[in-house]
Amino acid sequence: MTVNGVEHVRDVEPRLLLVHLLRDELRLTGTHWGCDTSNCGACTVWMDGLPVKSCTVLAVMADGRSVRTVEDLEGPFGLDQVQQSFMDCHGLQCGFCTPGMLMTARKLLDDNPDPTDTEIREAISGQICRCTGYRNIVAAIRHAADAEAAGRGDT
């Protein structure tokens, strides 16, 4: 499989979860392991461009696929706008859910550059944050959308 643009070849046990391959074998610890039941969303990564909860994906299911983790969000010129907006708008507290929130928010904005607050809330509905109450997370995603629109000259 390819992870963040780098090809990896591993022999793995059939029962190994993708989250454990990423964290334990590839040392990409930005993807958090929270529940093993797909409830919290902290382990969200992209597989072939779509968000998946890596605690419910077997590593063997990623054979021949492309996986993107939170480590790949930062680009050559610095933080992704979603990352910067989470910092600017205090969209995180303990940080445990943040990697999954960032990956979900990035996908939302890639697909829908100007989401409503309702659309933002729907997009992150599969993510659980036990600290923030979601207000600042929604504000951060809105801020990222607005900043990206301004960068494109949409405003």
PDB file of C-alpha atoms in Angstrom:
ATOM      1  CA  MET A   1       0.000   0.000   0.000  1.00  0.00           C
ATOM      2  CA  THR A   2       0.963   3.610  -0.358  1.00  0.00           C
ATOM      3  CA  VAL A   3       0.812   5.753   2.780  1.00  0.00           C
ATOM      4  CA  ASN A   4       1.218   9.499   2.413  1.00  0.00           C
ATOM      5  CA  GLY A   5       2.805   8.973  -0.974  1.00  0.00           C
ATOM      6  CA  VAL A   6       5.332   6.355   0.192  1.00  0.00           C
ATOM      7  CA  GLU A   7       4.968   2.709  -0.815  1.00  0.00           C
ATOM      8  CA  HIS A   8       5.100   0.165   2.013  1.00  0.00           C
ATOM      9  CA  VAL A   9       5.264  -3.618   1.768  1.00  0.00           C
ATOM     10  CA  ARG A  10       4.547  -5.672   4.876  1.00  0.00           C
ATOM     11  CA  ASP A  11       3.482  -9.189   5.731  1.00  0.00           C
ATOM     12  CA  VAL A  12       0.712  -8.820   8.289  1.00  0.00           C
ATOM     13  CA  GLU A  13      -1.576 -11.063  10.250  1.00  0.00           C
ATOM     14  CA  PRO A  14      -5.039 -11.229   8.692  1.00  0.00           C
ATOM     15  CA  ARG A  15      -6.605  -9.804  11.868  1.00  0.00           C
ATOM     16  CA  LEU A  16      -4.313  -6.741  12.138  1.00  0.00           C
ATOM     17  CA  LEU A  17      -6.258  -3.482  12.034  1.00  0.00           C
ATOM     18  CA  LEU A  18      -5.117  -0.638   9.805  1.00  0.00           C
ATOM     19  CA  VAL A  19      -4.828   1.690  12.816  1.00  0.00           C
ATOM     20  CA  HIS A  20      -2.277  -0.671  14.398  1.00  0.00           C
ATOM     21  CA  LEU A  21      -0.300  -1.028  11.180  1.00  0.00           C
ATOM     22  CA  LEU A  22      -0.109   2.745  10.876  1.00  0.00           C
ATOM     23  CA  ARG A  23       0.798   3.381  14.501  1.00  0.00           C
ATOM     24  CA  ASP A  24       2.870   0.342  15.477  1.00  0.00           C
ATOM     25  CA  GLU A  25       4.555  -0.713  12.240  1.00  0.00           C
ATOM     26  CA  LEU A  26       4.854   2.572  10.328  1.00  0.00           C
ATOM     27  CA  ARG A  27       5.164   4.781  13.440  1.00  0.00           C
ATOM     28  CA  LEU A  28       2.554   7.238  12.160  1.00  0.00           C
ATOM     29  CA  THR A  29       1.162   7.976  15.598  1.00  0.00           C
ATOM     30  CA  GLY A  30      -0.929  10.990  14.574  1.00  0.00           C
ATOM     31  CA  THR A  31      -3.790   8.598  13.911  1.00  0.00           C
ATOM     32  CA  HIS A  32      -5.289   7.972  17.331  1.00  0.00           C
ATOM     33  CA  TRP A  33      -6.764   4.681  18.466  1.00  0.00           C
ATOM     34  CA  GLY A  34      -9.782   5.253  20.643  1.00  0.00           C
ATOM     35  CA  CYS A  35     -12.590   2.723  20.632  1.00  0.00           C
ATOM     36  CA  ASP A  36     -12.244  -0.188  18.153  1.00  0.00           C
ATOM     37  CA  THR A  37     -15.957   0.176  17.412  1.00  0.00           C
ATOM     38  CA  SER A  38     -15.978   3.058  14.885  1.00  0.00           C
ATOM     39  CA  ASN A  39     -17.829   5.277  17.349  1.00  0.00           C
ATOM     40  CA  CYS A  40     -15.263   7.963  18.164  1.00  0.00           C
ATOM     41  CA  GLY A  41     -13.661   8.697  14.779  1.00  0.00           C
ATOM     42  CA  ALA A  42     -10.249   9.588  16.248  1.00  0.00           C
ATOM     43  CA  CYS A  43      -8.673   7.041  13.893  1.00  0.00           C
ATOM     44  CA  THR A  44     -10.099   8.515  10.679  1.00  0.00           C
ATOM     45  CA  VAL A  45      -7.754   8.362   7.690  1.00  0.00           C
ATOM     46  CA  TRP A  46      -8.419   8.477   3.962  1.00  0.00           C
ATOM     47  CA  MET A  47      -8.291   5.325   1.882  1.00  0.00           C
ATOM     48  CA  ASP A  48      -8.364   5.977  -1.848  1.00  0.00           C
ATOM     49  CA  GLY A  49      -9.539   9.504  -1.079  1.00  0.00           C
ATOM     50  CA  LEU A  50     -12.432   8.575   1.196  1.00  0.00           C
ATOM     51  CA  PRO A  51     -12.515   8.895   4.997  1.00  0.00           C
ATOM     52  CA  VAL A  52     -12.508   5.568   6.830  1.00  0.00           C
ATOM     53  CA  LYS A  53     -12.245   4.698  10.483  1.00  0.00           C
ATOM     54  CA  SER A  54      -9.021   2.728  10.555  1.00  0.00           C
ATOM     55  CA  CYS A  55     -10.026   0.791  13.672  1.00  0.00           C
ATOM     56  CA  THR A  56     -12.585  -1.103  11.606  1.00  0.00           C
ATOM     57  CA  VAL A  57     -10.462  -1.666   8.495  1.00  0.00           C
ATOM     58  CA  LEU A  58      -8.193  -4.678   8.330  1.00  0.00           C
ATOM     59  CA  ALA A  59      -4.673  -3.830   7.193  1.00  0.00           C
ATOM     60  CA  VAL A  60      -4.947  -6.442   4.424  1.00  0.00           C
ATOM     61  CA  MET A  61      -7.892  -4.465   3.026  1.00  0.00           C
ATOM     62  CA  ALA A  62      -5.440  -1.640   2.260  1.00  0.00           C
ATOM     63  CA  ASP A  63      -3.410  -3.861  -0.066  1.00  0.00           C
ATOM     64  CA  GLY A  64      -2.822  -1.941  -3.291  1.00  0.00           C
ATOM     65  CA  ARG A  65      -4.624   1.122  -1.926  1.00  0.00           C
ATOM     66  CA  SER A  66      -3.603   4.668  -1.098  1.00  0.00           C
ATOM     67  CA  VAL A  67      -3.868   5.795   2.534  1.00  0.00           C
ATOM     68  CA  ARG A  68      -3.524   9.369   3.753  1.00  0.00           C
ATOM     69  CA  THR A  69      -3.004  10.173   7.424  1.00  0.00           C
ATOM     70  CA  VAL A  70      -3.038  13.410   9.394  1.00  0.00           C
ATOM     71  CA  GLU A  71       0.761  13.577   9.063  1.00  0.00           C
ATOM     72  CA  ASP A  72       0.247  14.316   5.370  1.00  0.00           C
ATOM     73  CA  LEU A  73      -1.906  17.419   5.882  1.00  0.00           C
ATOM     74  CA  GLU A  74       0.976  19.797   6.469  1.00  0.00           C
ATOM     75  CA  GLY A  75       2.414  20.902   3.153  1.00  0.00           C
ATOM     76  CA  PRO A  76       5.748  22.329   2.076  1.00  0.00           C
ATOM     77  CA  PHE A  77       4.617  25.850   3.002  1.00  0.00           C
ATOM     78  CA  GLY A  78       3.309  25.011   6.457  1.00  0.00           C
ATOM     79  CA  LEU A  79       0.125  23.877   8.094  1.00  0.00           C
ATOM     80  CA  ASP A  80      -2.961  23.026   6.081  1.00  0.00           C
ATOM     81  CA  GLN A  81      -5.590  25.749   6.466  1.00  0.00           C
ATOM     82  CA  VAL A  82      -7.767  23.356   8.482  1.00  0.00           C
ATOM     83  CA  GLN A  83      -4.905  22.765  10.925  1.00  0.00           C
ATOM     84  CA  GLN A  84      -4.216  26.490  11.202  1.00  0.00           C
ATOM     85  CA  SER A  85      -7.894  27.269  11.746  1.00  0.00           C
ATOM     86  CA  PHE A  86      -8.202  24.676  14.510  1.00  0.00           C
ATOM     87  CA  MET A  87      -5.336  26.477  16.238  1.00  0.00           C
ATOM     88  CA  ASP A  88      -6.703  29.976  15.555  1.00  0.00           C
ATOM     89  CA  CYS A  89     -10.257  29.164  16.673  1.00  0.00           C
ATOM     90  CA  HIS A  90      -9.385  26.892  19.591  1.00  0.00           C
ATOM     91  CA  GLY A  91     -11.023  23.923  17.863  1.00  0.00           C
ATOM     92  CA  LEU A  92      -9.185  21.497  20.097  1.00  0.00           C
ATOM     93  CA  GLN A  93      -8.667  20.982  23.760  1.00  0.00           C
ATOM     94  CA  CYS A  94      -7.155  17.666  24.763  1.00  0.00           C
ATOM     95  CA  GLY A  95      -6.367  16.905  21.103  1.00  0.00           C
ATOM     96  CA  PHE A  96      -7.389  13.266  21.127  1.00  0.00           C
ATOM     97  CA  CYS A  97     -10.156  13.603  18.522  1.00  0.00           C
ATOM     98  CA  THR A  98      -8.279  16.234  16.533  1.00  0.00           C
ATOM     99  CA  PRO A  99      -6.590  14.009  13.911  1.00  0.00           C
ATOM    100  CA  GLY A 100      -9.916  12.482  12.898  1.00  0.00           C
ATOM    101  CA  MET A 101     -11.632  15.868  12.957  1.00  0.00           C
ATOM    102  CA  LEU A 102      -8.903  17.365  10.764  1.00  0.00           C
ATOM    103  CA  MET A 103      -9.108  14.570   8.202  1.00  0.00           C
ATOM    104  CA  THR A 104     -12.898  14.775   8.103  1.00  0.00           C
ATOM    105  CA  ALA A 105     -12.873  18.576   7.835  1.00  0.00           C
ATOM    106  CA  ARG A 106     -10.291  18.530   5.041  1.00  0.00           C
ATOM    107  CA  LYS A 107     -12.409  16.079   3.035  1.00  0.00           C
ATOM    108  CA  LEU A 108     -15.530  18.181   3.604  1.00  0.00           C
ATOM    109  CA  LEU A 109     -13.849  21.346   2.344  1.00  0.00           C
ATOM    110  CA  ASP A 110     -12.304  19.545  -0.609  1.00  0.00           C
ATOM    111  CA  ASP A 111     -15.766  18.346  -1.645  1.00  0.00           C
ATOM    112  CA  ASN A 112     -17.767  21.390  -0.528  1.00  0.00           C
ATOM    113  CA  PRO A 113     -15.697  24.589  -0.236  1.00  0.00           C
ATOM    114  CA  ASP A 114     -18.579  26.594   1.256  1.00  0.00           C
ATOM    115  CA  PRO A 115     -20.522  24.349   3.624  1.00  0.00           C
ATOM    116  CA  THR A 116     -23.267  25.604   5.883  1.00  0.00           C
ATOM    117  CA  ASP A 117     -22.911  25.104   9.610  1.00  0.00           C
ATOM    118  CA  THR A 118     -25.482  22.308   9.324  1.00  0.00           C
ATOM    119  CA  GLU A 119     -23.376  20.605   6.645  1.00  0.00           C
ATOM    120  CA  ILE A 120     -20.290  20.973   8.842  1.00  0.00           C
ATOM    121  CA  ARG A 121     -22.127  19.399  11.784  1.00  0.00           C
ATOM    122  CA  GLU A 122     -23.367  16.570   9.571  1.00  0.00           C
ATOM    123  CA  ALA A 123     -19.839  15.935   8.253  1.00  0.00           C
ATOM    124  CA  ILE A 124     -18.361  15.636  11.738  1.00  0.00           C
ATOM    125  CA  SER A 125     -21.310  13.704  13.164  1.00  0.00           C
ATOM    126  CA  GLY A 126     -19.237  10.512  13.095  1.00  0.00           C
ATOM    127  CA  GLN A 127     -16.590  12.110  15.313  1.00  0.00           C
ATOM    128  CA  ILE A 128     -16.841  12.314  19.072  1.00  0.00           C
ATOM    129  CA  CYS A 129     -15.221  15.130  21.010  1.00  0.00           C
ATOM    130  CA  ARG A 130     -15.540  14.843  24.751  1.00  0.00           C
ATOM    131  CA  CYS A 131     -14.043  18.248  25.527  1.00  0.00           C
ATOM    132  CA  THR A 132     -15.180  21.085  23.284  1.00  0.00           C
ATOM    133  CA  GLY A 133     -18.927  20.858  22.797  1.00  0.00           C
ATOM    134  CA  TYR A 134     -18.239  21.236  19.048  1.00  0.00           C
ATOM    135  CA  ARG A 135     -18.857  25.004  18.886  1.00  0.00           C
ATOM    136  CA  ASN A 136     -15.197  25.871  18.307  1.00  0.00           C
ATOM    137  CA  ILE A 137     -14.720  22.913  15.962  1.00  0.00           C
ATOM    138  CA  VAL A 138     -17.544  24.160  13.740  1.00  0.00           C
ATOM    139  CA  ALA A 139     -16.128  27.693  13.972  1.00  0.00           C
ATOM    140  CA  ALA A 140     -12.676  26.398  12.989  1.00  0.00           C
ATOM    141  CA  ILE A 141     -14.009  24.599   9.926  1.00  0.00           C
ATOM    142  CA  ARG A 142     -16.040  27.681   8.951  1.00  0.00           C
ATOM    143  CA  HIS A 143     -12.897  29.816   9.411  1.00  0.00           C
ATOM    144  CA  ALA A 144     -10.892  27.449   7.193  1.00  0.00           C
ATOM    145  CA  ALA A 145     -13.574  27.584   4.500  1.00  0.00           C
ATOM    146  CA  ASP A 146     -13.629  31.384   4.634  1.00  0.00           C
ATOM    147  CA  ALA A 147      -9.823  31.649   4.556  1.00  0.00           C
ATOM    148  CA  GLU A 148      -9.600  29.309   1.579  1.00  0.00           C
ATOM    149  CA  ALA A 149     -12.340  31.258  -0.226  1.00  0.00           C
ATOM    150  CA  ALA A 150     -10.442  34.492   0.376  1.00  0.00           C
ATOM    151  CA  GLY A 151      -7.279  32.857  -0.958  1.00  0.00           C
ATOM    152  CA  ARG A 152      -9.130  31.908  -4.137  1.00  0.00           C
ATOM    153  CA  GLY A 153     -10.601  35.395  -4.413  1.00  0.00           C
ATOM    154  CA  ASP A 154     -14.151  34.137  -3.847  1.00  0.00           C
ATOM    155  CA  THR A 155     -15.000  36.909  -1.406  1.00  0.00           C
TER     156      THR A 155
END
